[in-house]
Short mmCIF file of N, CA, C and O in Angstrom, two decimals:
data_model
loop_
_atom_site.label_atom_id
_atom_site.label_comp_id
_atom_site.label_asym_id
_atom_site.label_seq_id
_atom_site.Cartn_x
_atom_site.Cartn_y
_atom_site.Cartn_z
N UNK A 708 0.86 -9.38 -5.14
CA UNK A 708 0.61 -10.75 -5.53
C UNK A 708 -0.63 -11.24 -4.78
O UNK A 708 -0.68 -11.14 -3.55
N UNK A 709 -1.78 -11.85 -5.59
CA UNK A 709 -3.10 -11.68 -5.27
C UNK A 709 -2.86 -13.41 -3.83
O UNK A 709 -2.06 -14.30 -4.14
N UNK A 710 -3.40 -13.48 -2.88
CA UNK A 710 -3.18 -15.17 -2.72
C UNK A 710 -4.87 -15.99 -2.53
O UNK A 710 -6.02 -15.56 -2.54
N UNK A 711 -4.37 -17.09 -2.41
CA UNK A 711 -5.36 -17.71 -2.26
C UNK A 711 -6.22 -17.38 -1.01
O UNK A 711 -5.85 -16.56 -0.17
N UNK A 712 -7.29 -18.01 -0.93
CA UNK A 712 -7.57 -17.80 0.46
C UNK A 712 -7.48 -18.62 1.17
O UNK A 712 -7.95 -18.31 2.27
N UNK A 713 -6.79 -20.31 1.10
CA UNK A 713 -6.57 -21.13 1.88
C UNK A 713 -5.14 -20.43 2.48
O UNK A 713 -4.96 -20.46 3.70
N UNK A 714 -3.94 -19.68 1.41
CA UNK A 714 -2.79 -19.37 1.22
C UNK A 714 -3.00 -18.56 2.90
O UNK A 714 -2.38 -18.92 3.90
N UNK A 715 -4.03 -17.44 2.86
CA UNK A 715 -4.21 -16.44 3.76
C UNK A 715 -4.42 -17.30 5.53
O UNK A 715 -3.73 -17.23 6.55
N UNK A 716 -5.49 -17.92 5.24
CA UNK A 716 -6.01 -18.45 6.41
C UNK A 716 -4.65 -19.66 7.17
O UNK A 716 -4.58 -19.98 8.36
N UNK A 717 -3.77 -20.10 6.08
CA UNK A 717 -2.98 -20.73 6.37
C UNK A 717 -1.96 -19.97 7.12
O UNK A 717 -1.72 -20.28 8.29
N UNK A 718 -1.24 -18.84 6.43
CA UNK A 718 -0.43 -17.87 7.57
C UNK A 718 -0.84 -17.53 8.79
O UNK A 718 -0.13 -17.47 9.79
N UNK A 719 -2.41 -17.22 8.66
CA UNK A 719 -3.21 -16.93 10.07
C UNK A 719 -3.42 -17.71 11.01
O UNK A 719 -3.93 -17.41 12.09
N UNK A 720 -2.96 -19.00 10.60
CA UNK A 720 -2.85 -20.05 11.73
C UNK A 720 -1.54 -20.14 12.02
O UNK A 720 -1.17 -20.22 13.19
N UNK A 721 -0.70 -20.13 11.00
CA UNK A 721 1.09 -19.70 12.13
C UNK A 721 1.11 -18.73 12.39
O UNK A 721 1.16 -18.93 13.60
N UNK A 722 1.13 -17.53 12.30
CA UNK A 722 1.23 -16.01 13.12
C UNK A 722 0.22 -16.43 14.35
O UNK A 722 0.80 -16.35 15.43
N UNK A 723 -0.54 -16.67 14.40
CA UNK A 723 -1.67 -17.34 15.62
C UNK A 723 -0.46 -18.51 16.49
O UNK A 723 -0.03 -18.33 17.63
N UNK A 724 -0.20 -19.40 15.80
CA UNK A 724 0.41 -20.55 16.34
C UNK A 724 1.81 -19.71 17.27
O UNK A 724 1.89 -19.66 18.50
N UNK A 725 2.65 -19.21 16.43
CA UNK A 725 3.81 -18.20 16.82
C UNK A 725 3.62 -16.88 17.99
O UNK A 725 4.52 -16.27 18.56
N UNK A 726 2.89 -16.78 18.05
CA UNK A 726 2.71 -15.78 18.67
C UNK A 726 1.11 -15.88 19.81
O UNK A 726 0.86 -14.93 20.55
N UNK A 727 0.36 -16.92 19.77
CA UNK A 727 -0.57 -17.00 20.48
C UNK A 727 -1.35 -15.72 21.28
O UNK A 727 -1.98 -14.86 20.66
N UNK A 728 -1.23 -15.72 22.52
CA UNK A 728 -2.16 -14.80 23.17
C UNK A 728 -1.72 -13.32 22.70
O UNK A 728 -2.51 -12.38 22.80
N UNK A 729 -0.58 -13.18 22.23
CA UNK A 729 -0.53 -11.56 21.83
C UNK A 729 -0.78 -11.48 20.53
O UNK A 729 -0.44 -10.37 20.11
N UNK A 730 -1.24 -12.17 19.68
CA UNK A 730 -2.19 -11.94 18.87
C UNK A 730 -3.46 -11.45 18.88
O UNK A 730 -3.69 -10.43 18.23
N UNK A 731 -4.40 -12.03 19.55
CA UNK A 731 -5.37 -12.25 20.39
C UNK A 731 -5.62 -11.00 20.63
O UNK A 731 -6.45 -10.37 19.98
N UNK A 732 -4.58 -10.23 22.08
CA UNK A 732 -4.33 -8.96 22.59
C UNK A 732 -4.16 -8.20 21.84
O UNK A 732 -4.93 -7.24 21.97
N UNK A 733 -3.20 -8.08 20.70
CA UNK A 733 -3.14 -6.88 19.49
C UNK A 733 -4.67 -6.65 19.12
O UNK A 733 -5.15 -5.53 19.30
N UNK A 734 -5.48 -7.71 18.59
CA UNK A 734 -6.18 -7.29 17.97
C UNK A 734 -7.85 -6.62 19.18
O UNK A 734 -8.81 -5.85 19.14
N UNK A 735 -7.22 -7.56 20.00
CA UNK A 735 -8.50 -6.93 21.14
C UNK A 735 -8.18 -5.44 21.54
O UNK A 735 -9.06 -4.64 21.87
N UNK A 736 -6.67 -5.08 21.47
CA UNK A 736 -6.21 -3.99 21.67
C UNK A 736 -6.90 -2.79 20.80
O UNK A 736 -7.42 -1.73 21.15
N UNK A 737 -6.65 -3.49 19.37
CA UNK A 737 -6.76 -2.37 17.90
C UNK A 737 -8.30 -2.13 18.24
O UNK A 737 -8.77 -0.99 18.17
N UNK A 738 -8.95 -3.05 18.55
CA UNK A 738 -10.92 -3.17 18.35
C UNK A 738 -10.94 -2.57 19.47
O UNK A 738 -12.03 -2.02 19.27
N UNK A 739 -10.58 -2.11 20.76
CA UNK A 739 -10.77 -1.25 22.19
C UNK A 739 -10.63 0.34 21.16
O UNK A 739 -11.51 1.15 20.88
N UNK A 740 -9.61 0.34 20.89
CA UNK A 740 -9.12 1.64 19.93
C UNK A 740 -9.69 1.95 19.27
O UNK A 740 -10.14 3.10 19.28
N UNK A 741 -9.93 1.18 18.46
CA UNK A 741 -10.62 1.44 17.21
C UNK A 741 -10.49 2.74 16.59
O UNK A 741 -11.25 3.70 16.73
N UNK A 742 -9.38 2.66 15.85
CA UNK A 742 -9.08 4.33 15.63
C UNK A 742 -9.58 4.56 14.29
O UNK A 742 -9.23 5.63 13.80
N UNK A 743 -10.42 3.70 13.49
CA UNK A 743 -10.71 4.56 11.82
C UNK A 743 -12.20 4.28 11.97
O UNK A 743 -12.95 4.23 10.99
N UNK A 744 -12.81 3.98 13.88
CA UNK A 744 -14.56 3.84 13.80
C UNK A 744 -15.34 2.45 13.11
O UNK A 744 -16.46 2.38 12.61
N UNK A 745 -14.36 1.43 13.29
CA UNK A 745 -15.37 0.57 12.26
C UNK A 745 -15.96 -0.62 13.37
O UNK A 745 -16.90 -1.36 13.05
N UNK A 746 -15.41 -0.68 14.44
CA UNK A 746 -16.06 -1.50 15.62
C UNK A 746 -17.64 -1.14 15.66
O UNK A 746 -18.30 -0.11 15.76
N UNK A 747 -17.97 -2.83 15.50
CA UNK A 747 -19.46 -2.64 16.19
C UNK A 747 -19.56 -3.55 17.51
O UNK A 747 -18.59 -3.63 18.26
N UNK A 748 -20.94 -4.32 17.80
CA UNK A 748 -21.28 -4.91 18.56
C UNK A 748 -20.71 -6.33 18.31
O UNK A 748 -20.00 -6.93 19.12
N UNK A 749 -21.12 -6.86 17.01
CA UNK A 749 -20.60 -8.58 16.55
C UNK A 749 -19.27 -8.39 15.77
O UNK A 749 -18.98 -9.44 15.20
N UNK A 750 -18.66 -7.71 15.62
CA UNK A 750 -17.36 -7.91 14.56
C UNK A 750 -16.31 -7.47 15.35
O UNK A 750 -15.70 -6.45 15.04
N UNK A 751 -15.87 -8.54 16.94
CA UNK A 751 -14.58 -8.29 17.30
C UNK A 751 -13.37 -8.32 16.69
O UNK A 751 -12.41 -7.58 16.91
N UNK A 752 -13.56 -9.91 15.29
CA UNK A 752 -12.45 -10.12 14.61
C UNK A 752 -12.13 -8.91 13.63
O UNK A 752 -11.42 -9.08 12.64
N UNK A 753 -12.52 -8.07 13.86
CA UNK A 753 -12.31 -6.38 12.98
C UNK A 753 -11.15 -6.19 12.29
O UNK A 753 -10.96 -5.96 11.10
N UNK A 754 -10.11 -6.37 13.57
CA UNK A 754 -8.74 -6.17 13.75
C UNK A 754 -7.63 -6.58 13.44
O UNK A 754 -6.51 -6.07 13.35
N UNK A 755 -8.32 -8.20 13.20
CA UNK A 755 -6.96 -9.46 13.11
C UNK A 755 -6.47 -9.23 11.96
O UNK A 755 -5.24 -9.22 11.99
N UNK A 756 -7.09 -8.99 10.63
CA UNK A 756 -5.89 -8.58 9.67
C UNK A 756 -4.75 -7.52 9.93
O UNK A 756 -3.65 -7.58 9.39
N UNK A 757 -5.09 -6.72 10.67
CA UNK A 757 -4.02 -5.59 10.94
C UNK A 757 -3.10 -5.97 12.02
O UNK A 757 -1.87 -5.86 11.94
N UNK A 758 -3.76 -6.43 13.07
CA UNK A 758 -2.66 -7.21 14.12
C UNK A 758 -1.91 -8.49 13.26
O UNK A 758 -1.08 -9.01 14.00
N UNK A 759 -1.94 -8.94 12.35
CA UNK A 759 -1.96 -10.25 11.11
C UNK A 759 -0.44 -9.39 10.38
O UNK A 759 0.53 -10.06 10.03
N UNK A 760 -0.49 -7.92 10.27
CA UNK A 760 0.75 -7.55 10.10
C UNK A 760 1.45 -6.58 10.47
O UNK A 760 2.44 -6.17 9.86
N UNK A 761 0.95 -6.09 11.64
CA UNK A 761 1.50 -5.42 12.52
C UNK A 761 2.87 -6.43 13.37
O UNK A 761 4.10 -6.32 13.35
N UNK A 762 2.16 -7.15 13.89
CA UNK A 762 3.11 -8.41 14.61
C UNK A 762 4.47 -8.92 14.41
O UNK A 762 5.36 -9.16 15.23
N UNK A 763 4.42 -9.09 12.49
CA UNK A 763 6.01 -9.71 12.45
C UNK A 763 6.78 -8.43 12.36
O UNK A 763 8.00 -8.54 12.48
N UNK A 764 6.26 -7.19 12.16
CA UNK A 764 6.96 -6.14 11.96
C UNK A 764 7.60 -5.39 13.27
O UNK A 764 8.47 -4.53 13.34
N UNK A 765 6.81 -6.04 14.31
CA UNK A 765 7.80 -5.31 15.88
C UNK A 765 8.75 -5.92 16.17
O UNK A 765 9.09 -5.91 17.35
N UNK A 766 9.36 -6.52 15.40
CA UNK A 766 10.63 -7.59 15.71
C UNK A 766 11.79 -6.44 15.12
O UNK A 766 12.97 -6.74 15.28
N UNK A 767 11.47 -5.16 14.47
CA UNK A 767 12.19 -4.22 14.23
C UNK A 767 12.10 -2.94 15.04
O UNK A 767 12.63 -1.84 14.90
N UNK A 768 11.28 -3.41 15.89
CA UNK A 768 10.94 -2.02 17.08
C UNK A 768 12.15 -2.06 17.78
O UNK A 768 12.81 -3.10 17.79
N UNK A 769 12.65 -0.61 18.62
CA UNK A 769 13.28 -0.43 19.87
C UNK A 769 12.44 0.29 20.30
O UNK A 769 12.42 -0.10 21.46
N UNK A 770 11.62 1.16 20.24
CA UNK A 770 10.92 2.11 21.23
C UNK A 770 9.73 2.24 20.61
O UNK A 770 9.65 2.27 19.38
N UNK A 771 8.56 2.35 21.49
CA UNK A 771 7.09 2.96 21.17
C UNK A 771 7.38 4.12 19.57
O UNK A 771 6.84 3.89 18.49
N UNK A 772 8.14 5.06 19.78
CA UNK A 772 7.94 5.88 18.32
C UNK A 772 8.08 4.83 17.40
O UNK A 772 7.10 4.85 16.65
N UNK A 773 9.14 3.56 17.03
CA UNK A 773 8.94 2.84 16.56
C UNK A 773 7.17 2.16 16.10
O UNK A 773 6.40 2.37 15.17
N UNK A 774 7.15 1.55 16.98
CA UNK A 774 5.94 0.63 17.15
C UNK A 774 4.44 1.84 16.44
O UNK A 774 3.49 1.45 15.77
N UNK A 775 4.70 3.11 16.83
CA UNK A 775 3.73 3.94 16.33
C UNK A 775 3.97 4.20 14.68
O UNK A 775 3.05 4.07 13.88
N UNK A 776 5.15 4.52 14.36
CA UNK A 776 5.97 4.41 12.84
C UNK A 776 5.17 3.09 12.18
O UNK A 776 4.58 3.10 11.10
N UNK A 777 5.29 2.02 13.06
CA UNK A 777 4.62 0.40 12.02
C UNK A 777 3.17 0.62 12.05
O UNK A 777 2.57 0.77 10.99
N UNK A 778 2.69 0.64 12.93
CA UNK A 778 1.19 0.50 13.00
C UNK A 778 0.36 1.49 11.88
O UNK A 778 -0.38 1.19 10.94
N UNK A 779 0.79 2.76 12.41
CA UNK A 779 0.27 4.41 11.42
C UNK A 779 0.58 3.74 9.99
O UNK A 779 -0.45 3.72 9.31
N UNK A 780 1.80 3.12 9.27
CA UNK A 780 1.99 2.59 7.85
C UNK A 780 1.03 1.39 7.71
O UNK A 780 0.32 1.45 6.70
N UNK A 781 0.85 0.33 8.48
CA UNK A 781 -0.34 -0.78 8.27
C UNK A 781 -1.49 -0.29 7.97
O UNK A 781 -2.27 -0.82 7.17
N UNK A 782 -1.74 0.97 8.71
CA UNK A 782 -3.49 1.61 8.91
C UNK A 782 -3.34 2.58 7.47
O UNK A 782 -4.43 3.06 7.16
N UNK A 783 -2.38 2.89 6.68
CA UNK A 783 -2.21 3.96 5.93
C UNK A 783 -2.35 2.91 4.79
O UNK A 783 -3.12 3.10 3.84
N UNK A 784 -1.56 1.77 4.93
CA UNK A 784 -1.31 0.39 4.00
C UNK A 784 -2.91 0.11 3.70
O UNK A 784 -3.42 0.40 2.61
N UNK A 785 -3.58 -0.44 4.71
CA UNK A 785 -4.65 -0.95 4.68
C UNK A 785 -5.94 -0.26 4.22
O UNK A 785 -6.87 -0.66 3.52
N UNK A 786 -5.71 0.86 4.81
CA UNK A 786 -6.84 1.92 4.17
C UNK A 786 -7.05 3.58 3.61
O UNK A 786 -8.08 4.26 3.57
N UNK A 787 -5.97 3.84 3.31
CA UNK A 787 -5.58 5.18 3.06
C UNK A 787 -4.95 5.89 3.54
O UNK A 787 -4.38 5.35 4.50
N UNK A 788 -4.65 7.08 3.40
CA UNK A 788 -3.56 8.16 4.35
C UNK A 788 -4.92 8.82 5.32
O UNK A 788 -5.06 9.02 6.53
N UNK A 789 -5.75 9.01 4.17
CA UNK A 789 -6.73 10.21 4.84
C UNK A 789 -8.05 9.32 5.51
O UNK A 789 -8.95 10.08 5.86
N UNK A 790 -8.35 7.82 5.75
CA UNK A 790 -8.99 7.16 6.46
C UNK A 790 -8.30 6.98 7.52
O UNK A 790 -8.76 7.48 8.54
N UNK A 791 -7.18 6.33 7.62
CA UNK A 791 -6.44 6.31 9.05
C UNK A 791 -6.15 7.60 9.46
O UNK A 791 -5.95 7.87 10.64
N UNK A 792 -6.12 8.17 8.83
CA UNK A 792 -5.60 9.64 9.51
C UNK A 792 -3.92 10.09 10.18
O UNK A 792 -2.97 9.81 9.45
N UNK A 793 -3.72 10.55 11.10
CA UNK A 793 -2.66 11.29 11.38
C UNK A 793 -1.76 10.42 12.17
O UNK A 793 -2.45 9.81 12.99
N UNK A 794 -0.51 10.10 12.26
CA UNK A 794 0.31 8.94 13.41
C UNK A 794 -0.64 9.32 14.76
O UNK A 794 -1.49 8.53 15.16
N UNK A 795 -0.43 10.40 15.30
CA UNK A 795 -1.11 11.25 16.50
C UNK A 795 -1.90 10.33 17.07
O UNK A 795 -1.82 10.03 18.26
N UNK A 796 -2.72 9.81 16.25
CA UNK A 796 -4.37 9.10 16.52
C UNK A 796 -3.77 7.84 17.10
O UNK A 796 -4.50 7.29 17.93
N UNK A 797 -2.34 7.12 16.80
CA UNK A 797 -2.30 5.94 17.27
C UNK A 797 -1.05 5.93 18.28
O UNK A 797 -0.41 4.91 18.58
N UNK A 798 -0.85 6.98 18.67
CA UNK A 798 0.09 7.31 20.53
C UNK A 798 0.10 6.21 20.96
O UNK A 798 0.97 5.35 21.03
N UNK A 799 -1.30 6.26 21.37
CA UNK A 799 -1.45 5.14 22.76
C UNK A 799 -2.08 3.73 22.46
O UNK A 799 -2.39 2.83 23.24
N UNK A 800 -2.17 3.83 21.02
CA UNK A 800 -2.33 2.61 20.57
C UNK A 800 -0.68 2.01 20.55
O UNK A 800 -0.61 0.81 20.82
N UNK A 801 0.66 2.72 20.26
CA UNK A 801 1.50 2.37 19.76
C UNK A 801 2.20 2.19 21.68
O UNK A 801 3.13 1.41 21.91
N UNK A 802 1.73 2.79 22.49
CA UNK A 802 2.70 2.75 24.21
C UNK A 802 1.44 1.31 24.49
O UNK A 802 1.75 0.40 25.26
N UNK A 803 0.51 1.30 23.99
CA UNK A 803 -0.01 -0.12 25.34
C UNK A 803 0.78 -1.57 24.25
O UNK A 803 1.06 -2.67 24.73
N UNK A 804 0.97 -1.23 22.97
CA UNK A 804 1.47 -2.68 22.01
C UNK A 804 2.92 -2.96 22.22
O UNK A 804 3.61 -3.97 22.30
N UNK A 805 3.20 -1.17 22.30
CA UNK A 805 4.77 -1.80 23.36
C UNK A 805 5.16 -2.39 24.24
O UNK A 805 6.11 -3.17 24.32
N UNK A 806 4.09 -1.91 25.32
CA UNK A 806 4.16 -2.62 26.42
C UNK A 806 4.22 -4.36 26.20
O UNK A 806 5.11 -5.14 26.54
N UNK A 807 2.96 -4.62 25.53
CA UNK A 807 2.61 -6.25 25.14
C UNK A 807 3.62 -6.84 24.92
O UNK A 807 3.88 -7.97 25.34
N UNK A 808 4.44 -6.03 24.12
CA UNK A 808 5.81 -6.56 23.03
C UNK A 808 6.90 -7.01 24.10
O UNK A 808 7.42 -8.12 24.19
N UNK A 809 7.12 -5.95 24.82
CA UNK A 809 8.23 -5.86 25.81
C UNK A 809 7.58 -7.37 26.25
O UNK A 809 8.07 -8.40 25.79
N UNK A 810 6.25 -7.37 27.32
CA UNK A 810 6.28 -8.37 27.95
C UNK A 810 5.61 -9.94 27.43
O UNK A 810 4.81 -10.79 27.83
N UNK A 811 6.39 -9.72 26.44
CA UNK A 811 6.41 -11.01 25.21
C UNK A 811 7.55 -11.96 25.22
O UNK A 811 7.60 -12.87 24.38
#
């Protein structure tokens, strides 16, 4: 279902509002990582769509394999199987978002 783009920017201010600085951190997290290469110099906000739905989905995590299970499907969601590549690639992307989560 296609949405608007007020529709979009409007969720992005409650997932922002709800969740504040670990928003922020997810996505400063994903852009440190940068696991499919698309970080440059000016495009920190790289990330925020994927931290945008990564976020409500750790409310079903118990453990990092979890949290690696959501993220690897967002990056597979968002841009292919064979652009994101392998779960593997996002380990330690999936143990530092745990961490965040836990101390959330």
């Amino acid at each position: 279902m296609a949405r608007t783009r007020d529709e979009i920017l409007e969720r992005h201010r409650r997932l922002r509002a709800e969740y504040r600085e670990l928003f922020d951190s997810m996505a400063a997290l994903l852009y440190r990582h940068d696991p499919i290469g698309i970080r440059f110099e000016n495009n920190t906000d790289e990330y925020e769509s994927e931290a945008r739905t990564i976020l409500p989905r750790l409310r079903s995590c118990h453990s990092a394999d979890d949290v690696l299970r959501v993220i690897h499907a967002e990056f597979v969601r968002w841009f292919d199987s064979d652009i994101a590549g392998p779960p593997e690639r996002y380990e330690k992307i999936a143990s530092e978002v745990w961490q965040l989560w836990q101390g959330h």
